[in-house]
Amino acid sequence: NAGVTQTPKFQVLKTGQSMTLQCAQDMNHNSMYWYRQDPGMGLRLIYYSASEGTTDKGEVPNGYNVSRLNKREFSLRLESAAPSQTSVYFCASSAPGQTNTEAFFGQGTRLTVV
Amino acid sequence: RKEVEQDPGPFNVPEGATVAFNCTYSNSASQSFFWYRQDCRKEPKLLMSVYSSGNEDGRFTAQLNRASQYISLLIRDSKLSDSATYLCHRESGGSYIPTFGRGTSLIVHP
């Protein structure tokens, strides 16, 4: 019963390096999301995908790109990492419009950009 | 103005106390609400759903007031293990974007 799986759990990057955060869910949810969480700022939506084949910007999309590879997988890419992107990243999925619409989260990725 | 607002706290209460948090929302079309619990350095996890008729689960009671556009979470007989951050979550039936409050920190001390 995996739910939402995120990799990696920890990552240290140098400024300017690129990386991709992977996320997969096995609950057959249509919608998937990427959030970042910084102290005192709560969860801020970076990008979301309402359904397979669609992606849209959230509150803080600059410096990120996403790919909804299929219904299960939604990846987040940092093309040129900056220290301001040091954060904890959470992937989540849900099934809006269904009976149970709560969001399920991955365990998070702790990213440090030096 | 953020669509969902919470007092960040921290709420510092002794064991056994009753504590309540509110969360106000600005989208009157909002349909579903939830409370999540987030422990330090962990992911948020669903605590309970919020219904117009109220929802009680042991020591926890959640209420929705649509007229005043807020939801509440009441914790009775607080335990040390209740120390965490509590996030409110609005799910709109017409939108695919779930919105979270910034969270309210609760610290229960002996």
mmCIF file with all atom_site columns, C-alpha atoms in Angstrom:
data_model
loop_
_atom_site.group_PDB
_atom_site.id
_atom_site.type_symbol
_atom_site.label_atom_id
_atom_site.label_alt_id
_atom_site.label_comp_id
_atom_site.label_asym_id
_atom_site.label_entity_id
_atom_site.label_seq_id
_atom_site.pdbx_PDB_ins_code
_atom_site.Cartn_x
_atom_site.Cartn_y
_atom_site.Cartn_z
_atom_site.occupancy
_atom_site.B_iso_or_equiv
_atom_site.pdbx_formal_charge
_atom_site.auth_seq_id
_atom_site.auth_comp_id
_atom_site.auth_asym_id
_atom_site.auth_atom_id
_atom_site.pdbx_PDB_model_num
ATOM 1   C CA . ASN A 1 1   ? 0.000   0.000  0.000   1.00 0.00 ? 1   ASN A CA 1
ATOM 2   C CA . ALA A 1 2   ? 2.537   2.577  -1.226  1.00 0.00 ? 2   ALA A CA 1
ATOM 3   C CA . GLY A 1 3   ? 0.293   5.633  -1.815  1.00 0.00 ? 3   GLY A CA 1
ATOM 4   C CA . VAL A 1 4   ? 2.555   8.458  -3.027  1.00 0.00 ? 4   VAL A CA 1
ATOM 5   C CA . THR A 1 5   ? 6.247   7.732  -3.467  1.00 0.00 ? 5   THR A CA 1
ATOM 6   C CA . GLN A 1 6   ? 8.821   10.495 -3.892  1.00 0.00 ? 6   GLN A CA 1
ATOM 7   C CA . THR A 1 7   ? 12.488  10.232 -4.696  1.00 0.00 ? 7   THR A CA 1
ATOM 8   C CA . PRO A 1 8   ? 15.045  11.216 -3.610  1.00 0.00 ? 8   PRO A CA 1
ATOM 9   C CA . LYS A 1 9   ? 14.469  11.921 0.089   1.00 0.00 ? 9   LYS A CA 1
ATOM 10  C CA . PHE A 1 10  ? 17.523  14.161 0.390   1.00 0.00 ? 10  PHE A CA 1
ATOM 11  C CA . GLN A 1 11  ? 19.620  16.047 -2.137  1.00 0.00 ? 11  GLN A CA 1
ATOM 12  C CA . VAL A 1 12  ? 22.388  18.616 -2.080  1.00 0.00 ? 12  VAL A CA 1
ATOM 13  C CA . LEU A 1 13  ? 23.027  20.564 -5.266  1.00 0.00 ? 13  LEU A CA 1
ATOM 14  C CA . LYS A 1 14  ? 25.499  23.198 -6.280  1.00 0.00 ? 14  LYS A CA 1
ATOM 15  C CA . THR A 1 15  ? 24.160  26.422 -7.722  1.00 0.00 ? 15  THR A CA 1
ATOM 16  C CA . GLY A 1 16  ? 23.489  25.963 -11.415 1.00 0.00 ? 16  GLY A CA 1
ATOM 17  C CA . GLN A 1 17  ? 23.114  22.181 -11.314 1.00 0.00 ? 17  GLN A CA 1
ATOM 18  C CA . SER A 1 18  ? 19.940  20.520 -12.514 1.00 0.00 ? 18  SER A CA 1
ATOM 19  C CA . MET A 1 19  ? 17.895  17.692 -11.089 1.00 0.00 ? 19  MET A CA 1
ATOM 20  C CA . THR A 1 20  ? 14.541  15.978 -11.372 1.00 0.00 ? 20  THR A CA 1
ATOM 21  C CA . LEU A 1 21  ? 12.336  15.008 -8.453  1.00 0.00 ? 21  LEU A CA 1
ATOM 22  C CA . GLN A 1 22  ? 10.251  11.939 -9.155  1.00 0.00 ? 22  GLN A CA 1
ATOM 23  C CA . CYS A 1 23  ? 6.757   11.229 -7.871  1.00 0.00 ? 23  CYS A CA 1
ATOM 24  C CA . ALA A 1 24  ? 4.456   8.273  -8.433  1.00 0.00 ? 24  ALA A CA 1
ATOM 25  C CA . GLN A 1 25  ? 1.050   7.370  -7.000  1.00 0.00 ? 25  GLN A CA 1
ATOM 26  C CA . ASP A 1 26  ? -0.791  4.083  -7.135  1.00 0.00 ? 26  ASP A CA 1
ATOM 27  C CA . MET A 1 27  ? -4.277  5.310  -6.128  1.00 0.00 ? 27  MET A CA 1
ATOM 28  C CA . ASN A 1 28  ? -5.510  6.001  -9.651  1.00 0.00 ? 28  ASN A CA 1
ATOM 29  C CA . HIS A 1 29  ? -5.858  9.708  -8.843  1.00 0.00 ? 29  HIS A CA 1
ATOM 30  C CA . ASN A 1 30  ? -6.379  12.110 -11.709 1.00 0.00 ? 30  ASN A CA 1
ATOM 31  C CA . SER A 1 31  ? -4.776  15.129 -10.037 1.00 0.00 ? 31  SER A CA 1
ATOM 32  C CA . MET A 1 32  ? -1.210  15.527 -8.858  1.00 0.00 ? 32  MET A CA 1
ATOM 33  C CA . TYR A 1 33  ? 0.623   18.466 -7.288  1.00 0.00 ? 33  TYR A CA 1
ATOM 34  C CA . TRP A 1 34  ? 4.038   19.733 -6.344  1.00 0.00 ? 34  TRP A CA 1
ATOM 35  C CA . TYR A 1 35  ? 4.424   21.939 -3.261  1.00 0.00 ? 35  TYR A CA 1
ATOM 36  C CA . ARG A 1 36  ? 7.348   23.520 -1.534  1.00 0.00 ? 36  ARG A CA 1
ATOM 37  C CA . GLN A 1 37  ? 7.332   24.209 2.169   1.00 0.00 ? 37  GLN A CA 1
ATOM 38  C CA . ASP A 1 38  ? 9.529   26.799 3.812   1.00 0.00 ? 38  ASP A CA 1
ATOM 39  C CA . PRO A 1 39  ? 9.539   27.830 7.482   1.00 0.00 ? 39  PRO A CA 1
ATOM 40  C CA . GLY A 1 40  ? 6.611   30.133 8.236   1.00 0.00 ? 40  GLY A CA 1
ATOM 41  C CA . MET A 1 41  ? 5.322   29.964 4.655   1.00 0.00 ? 41  MET A CA 1
ATOM 42  C CA . GLY A 1 42  ? 3.193   26.854 4.714   1.00 0.00 ? 42  GLY A CA 1
ATOM 43  C CA . LEU A 1 43  ? 2.634   24.771 1.603   1.00 0.00 ? 43  LEU A CA 1
ATOM 44  C CA . ARG A 1 44  ? 2.971   26.733 -1.620  1.00 0.00 ? 44  ARG A CA 1
ATOM 45  C CA . LEU A 1 45  ? 1.815   25.186 -4.863  1.00 0.00 ? 45  LEU A CA 1
ATOM 46  C CA . ILE A 1 46  ? 4.462   25.097 -7.590  1.00 0.00 ? 46  ILE A CA 1
ATOM 47  C CA . TYR A 1 47  ? 2.665   23.247 -10.386 1.00 0.00 ? 47  TYR A CA 1
ATOM 48  C CA . TYR A 1 48  ? -0.274  20.941 -10.653 1.00 0.00 ? 48  TYR A CA 1
ATOM 49  C CA . SER A 1 49  ? -1.714  18.490 -13.130 1.00 0.00 ? 49  SER A CA 1
ATOM 50  C CA . ALA A 1 50  ? -5.479  18.158 -13.160 1.00 0.00 ? 50  ALA A CA 1
ATOM 51  C CA . SER A 1 51  ? -5.333  15.103 -15.370 1.00 0.00 ? 51  SER A CA 1
ATOM 52  C CA . GLU A 1 52  ? -2.946  13.117 -17.512 1.00 0.00 ? 52  GLU A CA 1
ATOM 53  C CA . GLY A 1 53  ? -1.595  15.317 -20.282 1.00 0.00 ? 53  GLY A CA 1
ATOM 54  C CA . THR A 1 54  ? -2.251  18.660 -18.591 1.00 0.00 ? 54  THR A CA 1
ATOM 55  C CA . THR A 1 55  ? -0.111  20.831 -16.349 1.00 0.00 ? 55  THR A CA 1
ATOM 56  C CA . ASP A 1 56  ? -0.634  24.309 -14.945 1.00 0.00 ? 56  ASP A CA 1
ATOM 57  C CA . LYS A 1 57  ? 1.300   26.841 -12.910 1.00 0.00 ? 57  LYS A CA 1
ATOM 58  C CA . GLY A 1 58  ? 0.607   27.295 -9.265  1.00 0.00 ? 58  GLY A CA 1
ATOM 59  C CA . GLU A 1 59  ? 1.610   30.057 -6.904  1.00 0.00 ? 59  GLU A CA 1
ATOM 60  C CA . VAL A 1 60  ? 5.418   29.829 -7.267  1.00 0.00 ? 60  VAL A CA 1
ATOM 61  C CA . PRO A 1 61  ? 6.338   28.238 -10.656 1.00 0.00 ? 61  PRO A CA 1
ATOM 62  C CA . ASN A 1 62  ? 9.445   30.264 -11.557 1.00 0.00 ? 62  ASN A CA 1
ATOM 63  C CA . GLY A 1 63  ? 12.567  28.152 -11.887 1.00 0.00 ? 63  GLY A CA 1
ATOM 64  C CA . TYR A 1 64  ? 10.685  24.872 -12.210 1.00 0.00 ? 64  TYR A CA 1
ATOM 65  C CA . ASN A 1 65  ? 9.272   22.666 -14.930 1.00 0.00 ? 65  ASN A CA 1
ATOM 66  C CA . VAL A 1 66  ? 7.049   19.623 -14.671 1.00 0.00 ? 66  VAL A CA 1
ATOM 67  C CA . SER A 1 67  ? 6.078   16.603 -16.695 1.00 0.00 ? 67  SER A CA 1
ATOM 68  C CA . ARG A 1 68  ? 3.006   14.435 -16.251 1.00 0.00 ? 68  ARG A CA 1
ATOM 69  C CA . LEU A 1 69  ? 4.517   11.327 -17.747 1.00 0.00 ? 69  LEU A CA 1
ATOM 70  C CA . ASN A 1 70  ? 1.376   9.211  -17.349 1.00 0.00 ? 70  ASN A CA 1
ATOM 71  C CA . LYS A 1 71  ? -1.463  8.960  -14.856 1.00 0.00 ? 71  LYS A CA 1
ATOM 72  C CA . ARG A 1 72  ? 0.838   7.625  -12.159 1.00 0.00 ? 72  ARG A CA 1
ATOM 73  C CA . GLU A 1 73  ? 3.885   9.853  -12.483 1.00 0.00 ? 73  GLU A CA 1
ATOM 74  C CA . PHE A 1 74  ? 4.494   13.575 -12.127 1.00 0.00 ? 74  PHE A CA 1
ATOM 75  C CA . SER A 1 75  ? 8.053   14.879 -12.090 1.00 0.00 ? 75  SER A CA 1
ATOM 76  C CA . LEU A 1 76  ? 9.488   18.249 -11.084 1.00 0.00 ? 76  LEU A CA 1
ATOM 77  C CA . ARG A 1 77  ? 12.649  19.580 -12.695 1.00 0.00 ? 77  ARG A CA 1
ATOM 78  C CA . LEU A 1 78  ? 15.010  22.290 -11.578 1.00 0.00 ? 78  LEU A CA 1
ATOM 79  C CA . GLU A 1 79  ? 17.001  23.322 -14.636 1.00 0.00 ? 79  GLU A CA 1
ATOM 80  C CA . SER A 1 80  ? 19.495  25.593 -12.885 1.00 0.00 ? 80  SER A CA 1
ATOM 81  C CA . ALA A 1 81  ? 19.251  25.351 -9.125  1.00 0.00 ? 81  ALA A CA 1
ATOM 82  C CA . ALA A 1 82  ? 19.507  28.475 -6.997  1.00 0.00 ? 82  ALA A CA 1
ATOM 83  C CA . PRO A 1 83  ? 19.964  28.828 -3.220  1.00 0.00 ? 83  PRO A CA 1
ATOM 84  C CA . SER A 1 84  ? 16.422  30.258 -3.032  1.00 0.00 ? 84  SER A CA 1
ATOM 85  C CA . GLN A 1 85  ? 15.166  26.814 -4.063  1.00 0.00 ? 85  GLN A CA 1
ATOM 86  C CA . THR A 1 86  ? 16.448  25.268 -0.868  1.00 0.00 ? 86  THR A CA 1
ATOM 87  C CA . SER A 1 87  ? 13.272  23.859 0.603   1.00 0.00 ? 87  SER A CA 1
ATOM 88  C CA . VAL A 1 88  ? 11.270  20.764 1.382   1.00 0.00 ? 88  VAL A CA 1
ATOM 89  C CA . TYR A 1 89  ? 9.307   19.561 -1.631  1.00 0.00 ? 89  TYR A CA 1
ATOM 90  C CA . PHE A 1 90  ? 6.136   17.518 -1.374  1.00 0.00 ? 90  PHE A CA 1
ATOM 91  C CA . CYS A 1 91  ? 4.295   15.722 -4.102  1.00 0.00 ? 91  CYS A CA 1
ATOM 92  C CA . ALA A 1 92  ? 0.599   15.034 -3.547  1.00 0.00 ? 92  ALA A CA 1
ATOM 93  C CA . SER A 1 93  ? -2.317  13.486 -5.369  1.00 0.00 ? 93  SER A CA 1
ATOM 94  C CA . SER A 1 94  ? -6.076  13.587 -5.042  1.00 0.00 ? 94  SER A CA 1
ATOM 95  C CA . ALA A 1 95  ? -9.295  12.798 -6.830  1.00 0.00 ? 95  ALA A CA 1
ATOM 96  C CA . PRO A 1 96  ? -11.310 16.043 -6.824  1.00 0.00 ? 96  PRO A CA 1
ATOM 97  C CA . GLY A 1 97  ? -15.002 15.619 -7.432  1.00 0.00 ? 97  GLY A CA 1
ATOM 98  C CA . GLN A 1 98  ? -14.995 12.100 -6.015  1.00 0.00 ? 98  GLN A CA 1
ATOM 99  C CA . THR A 1 99  ? -16.437 10.977 -2.690  1.00 0.00 ? 99  THR A CA 1
ATOM 100 C CA . ASN A 1 100 ? -13.111 11.214 -0.896  1.00 0.00 ? 100 ASN A CA 1
ATOM 101 C CA . THR A 1 101 ? -11.228 14.243 -2.083  1.00 0.00 ? 101 THR A CA 1
ATOM 102 C CA . GLU A 1 102 ? -8.473  14.538 0.486   1.00 0.00 ? 102 GLU A CA 1
ATOM 103 C CA . ALA A 1 103 ? -4.881  14.889 -0.691  1.00 0.00 ? 103 ALA A CA 1
ATOM 104 C CA . PHE A 1 104 ? -2.252  12.252 -0.073  1.00 0.00 ? 104 PHE A CA 1
ATOM 105 C CA . PHE A 1 105 ? 1.368   13.300 0.250   1.00 0.00 ? 105 PHE A CA 1
ATOM 106 C CA . GLY A 1 106 ? 4.718   11.766 -0.441  1.00 0.00 ? 106 GLY A CA 1
ATOM 107 C CA . GLN A 1 107 ? 7.335   11.761 2.301   1.00 0.00 ? 107 GLN A CA 1
ATOM 108 C CA . GLY A 1 108 ? 9.055   14.847 0.960   1.00 0.00 ? 108 GLY A CA 1
ATOM 109 C CA . THR A 1 109 ? 12.406  15.725 -0.561  1.00 0.00 ? 109 THR A CA 1
ATOM 110 C CA . ARG A 1 110 ? 14.771  17.883 1.441   1.00 0.00 ? 110 ARG A CA 1
ATOM 111 C CA . LEU A 1 111 ? 16.773  19.893 -1.065  1.00 0.00 ? 111 LEU A CA 1
ATOM 112 C CA . THR A 1 112 ? 19.719  22.099 -0.228  1.00 0.00 ? 112 THR A CA 1
ATOM 113 C CA . VAL A 1 113 ? 21.314  24.295 -2.880  1.00 0.00 ? 113 VAL A CA 1
ATOM 114 C CA . VAL A 1 114 ? 24.739  25.596 -1.984  1.00 0.00 ? 114 VAL A CA 1
ATOM 115 C CA . ARG B 2 1   ? -5.166  37.741 0.458   1.00 0.00 ? 1   ARG B CA 1
ATOM 116 C CA . LYS B 2 2   ? -4.629  34.024 0.720   1.00 0.00 ? 2   LYS B CA 1
ATOM 117 C CA . GLU B 2 3   ? -7.805  32.023 0.140   1.00 0.00 ? 3   GLU B CA 1
ATOM 118 C CA . VAL B 2 4   ? -7.349  30.104 3.366   1.00 0.00 ? 4   VAL B CA 1
ATOM 119 C CA . GLU B 2 5   ? -6.063  31.846 6.503   1.00 0.00 ? 5   GLU B CA 1
ATOM 120 C CA . GLN B 2 6   ? -4.857  30.383 9.772   1.00 0.00 ? 6   GLN B CA 1
ATOM 121 C CA . ASP B 2 7   ? -3.320  31.807 12.913  1.00 0.00 ? 7   ASP B CA 1
ATOM 122 C CA . PRO B 2 8   ? 0.215   30.348 12.896  1.00 0.00 ? 8   PRO B CA 1
ATOM 123 C CA . GLY B 2 9   ? 0.416   30.290 16.710  1.00 0.00 ? 9   GLY B CA 1
ATOM 124 C CA . PRO B 2 10  ? 2.146   28.664 18.422  1.00 0.00 ? 10  PRO B CA 1
ATOM 125 C CA . PHE B 2 11  ? -0.561  27.636 20.814  1.00 0.00 ? 11  PHE B CA 1
ATOM 126 C CA . ASN B 2 12  ? 1.212   26.560 23.973  1.00 0.00 ? 12  ASN B CA 1
ATOM 127 C CA . VAL B 2 13  ? -1.110  24.596 26.275  1.00 0.00 ? 13  VAL B CA 1
ATOM 128 C CA . PRO B 2 14  ? -0.743  22.243 29.253  1.00 0.00 ? 14  PRO B CA 1
ATOM 129 C CA . GLU B 2 15  ? -1.697  18.600 29.079  1.00 0.00 ? 15  GLU B CA 1
ATOM 130 C CA . GLY B 2 16  ? -5.402  18.124 29.586  1.00 0.00 ? 16  GLY B CA 1
ATOM 131 C CA . ALA B 2 17  ? -6.358  21.513 28.190  1.00 0.00 ? 17  ALA B CA 1
ATOM 132 C CA . THR B 2 18  ? -8.953  22.133 25.514  1.00 0.00 ? 18  THR B CA 1
ATOM 133 C CA . VAL B 2 19  ? -7.721  24.100 22.533  1.00 0.00 ? 19  VAL B CA 1
ATOM 134 C CA . ALA B 2 20  ? -9.453  25.325 19.392  1.00 0.00 ? 20  ALA B CA 1
ATOM 135 C CA . PHE B 2 21  ? -8.157  26.552 16.044  1.00 0.00 ? 21  PHE B CA 1
ATOM 136 C CA . ASN B 2 22  ? -10.038 28.369 13.329  1.00 0.00 ? 22  ASN B CA 1
ATOM 137 C CA . CYS B 2 23  ? -9.420  28.613 9.654   1.00 0.00 ? 23  CYS B CA 1
ATOM 138 C CA . THR B 2 24  ? -11.169 31.231 7.509   1.00 0.00 ? 24  THR B CA 1
ATOM 139 C CA . TYR B 2 25  ? -11.697 30.908 3.790   1.00 0.00 ? 25  TYR B CA 1
ATOM 140 C CA . SER B 2 26  ? -12.654 33.409 1.140   1.00 0.00 ? 26  SER B CA 1
ATOM 141 C CA . ASN B 2 27  ? -14.105 31.278 -1.651  1.00 0.00 ? 27  ASN B CA 1
ATOM 142 C CA . SER B 2 28  ? -17.812 30.875 -0.979  1.00 0.00 ? 28  SER B CA 1
ATOM 143 C CA . ALA B 2 29  ? -17.993 28.152 -3.615  1.00 0.00 ? 29  ALA B CA 1
ATOM 144 C CA . SER B 2 30  ? -15.705 25.935 -1.550  1.00 0.00 ? 30  SER B CA 1
ATOM 145 C CA . GLN B 2 31  ? -17.232 22.556 -1.030  1.00 0.00 ? 31  GLN B CA 1
ATOM 146 C CA . SER B 2 32  ? -15.032 20.223 0.973   1.00 0.00 ? 32  SER B CA 1
ATOM 147 C CA . PHE B 2 33  ? -12.785 20.906 3.929   1.00 0.00 ? 33  PHE B CA 1
ATOM 148 C CA . PHE B 2 34  ? -10.256 18.858 5.840   1.00 0.00 ? 34  PHE B CA 1
ATOM 149 C CA . TRP B 2 35  ? -7.854  19.134 8.741   1.00 0.00 ? 35  TRP B CA 1
ATOM 150 C CA . TYR B 2 36  ? -4.383  17.680 8.352   1.00 0.00 ? 36  TYR B CA 1
ATOM 151 C CA . ARG B 2 37  ? -1.744  17.039 10.959  1.00 0.00 ? 37  ARG B CA 1
ATOM 152 C CA . GLN B 2 38  ? 1.932   17.554 10.165  1.00 0.00 ? 38  GLN B CA 1
ATOM 153 C CA . ASP B 2 39  ? 4.665   16.383 12.478  1.00 0.00 ? 39  ASP B CA 1
ATOM 154 C CA . CYS B 2 40  ? 8.087   17.965 12.382  1.00 0.00 ? 40  CYS B CA 1
ATOM 155 C CA . ARG B 2 41  ? 9.968   17.027 9.204   1.00 0.00 ? 41  ARG B CA 1
ATOM 156 C CA . LYS B 2 42  ? 7.139   14.753 8.030   1.00 0.00 ? 42  LYS B CA 1
ATOM 157 C CA . GLU B 2 43  ? 4.468   14.975 5.376   1.00 0.00 ? 43  GLU B CA 1
ATOM 158 C CA . PRO B 2 44  ? 0.943   16.229 6.170   1.00 0.00 ? 44  PRO B CA 1
ATOM 159 C CA . LYS B 2 45  ? -1.550  13.474 6.903   1.00 0.00 ? 45  LYS B CA 1
ATOM 160 C CA . LEU B 2 46  ? -5.321  13.647 6.982   1.00 0.00 ? 46  LEU B CA 1
ATOM 161 C CA . LEU B 2 47  ? -6.699  14.107 10.482  1.00 0.00 ? 47  LEU B CA 1
ATOM 162 C CA . MET B 2 48  ? -10.386 14.437 9.692   1.00 0.00 ? 48  MET B CA 1
ATOM 163 C CA . SER B 2 49  ? -12.923 15.700 7.225   1.00 0.00 ? 49  SER B CA 1
ATOM 164 C CA . VAL B 2 50  ? -15.164 18.638 8.067   1.00 0.00 ? 50  VAL B CA 1
ATOM 165 C CA . TYR B 2 51  ? -18.901 18.494 7.466   1.00 0.00 ? 51  TYR B CA 1
ATOM 166 C CA . SER B 2 52  ? -21.614 21.102 7.886   1.00 0.00 ? 52  SER B CA 1
ATOM 167 C CA . SER B 2 53  ? -23.186 18.894 10.533  1.00 0.00 ? 53  SER B CA 1
ATOM 168 C CA . GLY B 2 54  ? -19.899 18.644 12.413  1.00 0.00 ? 54  GLY B CA 1
ATOM 169 C CA . ASN B 2 55  ? -17.579 15.706 12.752  1.00 0.00 ? 55  ASN B CA 1
ATOM 170 C CA . GLU B 2 56  ? -16.300 14.153 15.958  1.00 0.00 ? 56  GLU B CA 1
ATOM 171 C CA . ASP B 2 57  ? -13.551 11.596 16.326  1.00 0.00 ? 57  ASP B CA 1
ATOM 172 C CA . GLY B 2 58  ? -12.642 10.865 19.909  1.00 0.00 ? 58  GLY B CA 1
ATOM 173 C CA . ARG B 2 59  ? -11.109 13.990 21.405  1.00 0.00 ? 59  ARG B CA 1
ATOM 174 C CA . PHE B 2 60  ? -11.271 15.880 18.110  1.00 0.00 ? 60  PHE B CA 1
ATOM 175 C CA . THR B 2 61  ? -14.263 17.831 16.807  1.00 0.00 ? 61  THR B CA 1
ATOM 176 C CA . ALA B 2 62  ? -14.371 19.664 13.493  1.00 0.00 ? 62  ALA B CA 1
ATOM 177 C CA . GLN B 2 63  ? -17.042 22.155 12.511  1.00 0.00 ? 63  GLN B CA 1
ATOM 178 C CA . LEU B 2 64  ? -17.892 24.091 9.369   1.00 0.00 ? 64  LEU B CA 1
ATOM 179 C CA . ASN B 2 65  ? -19.657 27.449 9.481   1.00 0.00 ? 65  ASN B CA 1
ATOM 180 C CA . ARG B 2 66  ? -20.576 28.363 5.920   1.00 0.00 ? 66  ARG B CA 1
ATOM 181 C CA . ALA B 2 67  ? -22.340 31.593 6.857   1.00 0.00 ? 67  ALA B CA 1
ATOM 182 C CA . SER B 2 68  ? -19.204 33.005 8.471   1.00 0.00 ? 68  SER B CA 1
ATOM 183 C CA . GLN B 2 69  ? -16.843 31.086 6.171   1.00 0.00 ? 69  GLN B CA 1
ATOM 184 C CA . TYR B 2 70  ? -14.662 29.337 8.668   1.00 0.00 ? 70  TYR B CA 1
ATOM 185 C CA . ILE B 2 71  ? -13.870 25.869 9.897   1.00 0.00 ? 71  ILE B CA 1
ATOM 186 C CA . SER B 2 72  ? -12.729 24.951 13.368  1.00 0.00 ? 72  SER B CA 1
ATOM 187 C CA . LEU B 2 73  ? -10.880 22.157 15.111  1.00 0.00 ? 73  LEU B CA 1
ATOM 188 C CA . LEU B 2 74  ? -11.400 21.499 18.818  1.00 0.00 ? 74  LEU B CA 1
ATOM 189 C CA . ILE B 2 75  ? -9.051  19.231 20.739  1.00 0.00 ? 75  ILE B CA 1
ATOM 190 C CA . ARG B 2 76  ? -10.158 18.142 24.193  1.00 0.00 ? 76  ARG B CA 1
ATOM 191 C CA . ASP B 2 77  ? -7.940  16.683 26.903  1.00 0.00 ? 77  ASP B CA 1
ATOM 192 C CA . SER B 2 78  ? -4.741  17.551 25.022  1.00 0.00 ? 78  SER B CA 1
ATOM 193 C CA . LYS B 2 79  ? -1.926  15.010 25.040  1.00 0.00 ? 79  LYS B CA 1
ATOM 194 C CA . LEU B 2 80  ? 1.795   15.580 24.595  1.00 0.00 ? 80  LEU B CA 1
ATOM 195 C CA . SER B 2 81  ? 1.502   13.586 21.383  1.00 0.00 ? 81  SER B CA 1
ATOM 196 C CA . ASP B 2 82  ? -0.912  16.163 19.959  1.00 0.00 ? 82  ASP B CA 1
ATOM 197 C CA . SER B 2 83  ? 2.014   18.560 19.519  1.00 0.00 ? 83  SER B CA 1
ATOM 198 C CA . ALA B 2 84  ? 2.200   19.186 15.784  1.00 0.00 ? 84  ALA B CA 1
ATOM 199 C CA . THR B 2 85  ? 1.183   21.640 13.099  1.00 0.00 ? 85  THR B CA 1
ATOM 200 C CA . TYR B 2 86  ? -2.442  21.535 11.992  1.00 0.00 ? 86  TYR B CA 1
ATOM 201 C CA . LEU B 2 87  ? -3.262  22.529 8.438   1.00 0.00 ? 87  LEU B CA 1
ATOM 202 C CA . CYS B 2 88  ? -6.680  23.301 7.070   1.00 0.00 ? 88  CYS B CA 1
ATOM 203 C CA . HIS B 2 89  ? -7.421  22.315 3.513   1.00 0.00 ? 89  HIS B CA 1
ATOM 204 C CA . ARG B 2 90  ? -10.088 23.570 1.137   1.00 0.00 ? 90  ARG B CA 1
ATOM 205 C CA . GLU B 2 91  ? -11.092 21.489 -1.846  1.00 0.00 ? 91  GLU B CA 1
ATOM 206 C CA . SER B 2 92  ? -13.320 23.212 -4.363  1.00 0.00 ? 92  SER B CA 1
ATOM 207 C CA . GLY B 2 93  ? -15.565 21.049 -6.486  1.00 0.00 ? 93  GLY B CA 1
ATOM 208 C CA . GLY B 2 94  ? -15.094 23.391 -9.422  1.00 0.00 ? 94  GLY B CA 1
ATOM 209 C CA . SER B 2 95  ? -11.346 23.705 -9.127  1.00 0.00 ? 95  SER B CA 1
ATOM 210 C CA . TYR B 2 96  ? -8.569  21.161 -9.215  1.00 0.00 ? 96  TYR B CA 1
ATOM 211 C CA . ILE B 2 97  ? -6.382  23.241 -6.940  1.00 0.00 ? 97  ILE B CA 1
ATOM 212 C CA . PRO B 2 98  ? -6.465  22.258 -3.297  1.00 0.00 ? 98  PRO B CA 1
ATOM 213 C CA . THR B 2 99  ? -5.606  25.166 -1.034  1.00 0.00 ? 99  THR B CA 1
ATOM 214 C CA . PHE B 2 100 ? -3.917  24.820 2.308   1.00 0.00 ? 100 PHE B CA 1
ATOM 215 C CA . GLY B 2 101 ? -3.628  27.224 5.170   1.00 0.00 ? 101 GLY B CA 1
ATOM 216 C CA . ARG B 2 102 ? -0.131  27.959 6.494   1.00 0.00 ? 102 ARG B CA 1
ATOM 217 C CA . GLY B 2 103 ? -0.740  25.804 9.531   1.00 0.00 ? 103 GLY B CA 1
ATOM 218 C CA . THR B 2 104 ? -1.206  26.360 13.247  1.00 0.00 ? 104 THR B CA 1
ATOM 219 C CA . SER B 2 105 ? 1.498   25.114 15.569  1.00 0.00 ? 105 SER B CA 1
ATOM 220 C CA . LEU B 2 106 ? 0.362   23.387 18.771  1.00 0.00 ? 106 LEU B CA 1
ATOM 221 C CA . ILE B 2 107 ? 2.721   22.663 21.626  1.00 0.00 ? 107 ILE B CA 1
ATOM 222 C CA . VAL B 2 108 ? 1.365   20.627 24.512  1.00 0.00 ? 108 VAL B CA 1
ATOM 223 C CA . HIS B 2 109 ? 3.594   20.729 27.593  1.00 0.00 ? 109 HIS B CA 1
ATOM 224 C CA . PRO B 2 110 ? 3.551   18.654 30.798  1.00 0.00 ? 110 PRO B CA 1
#
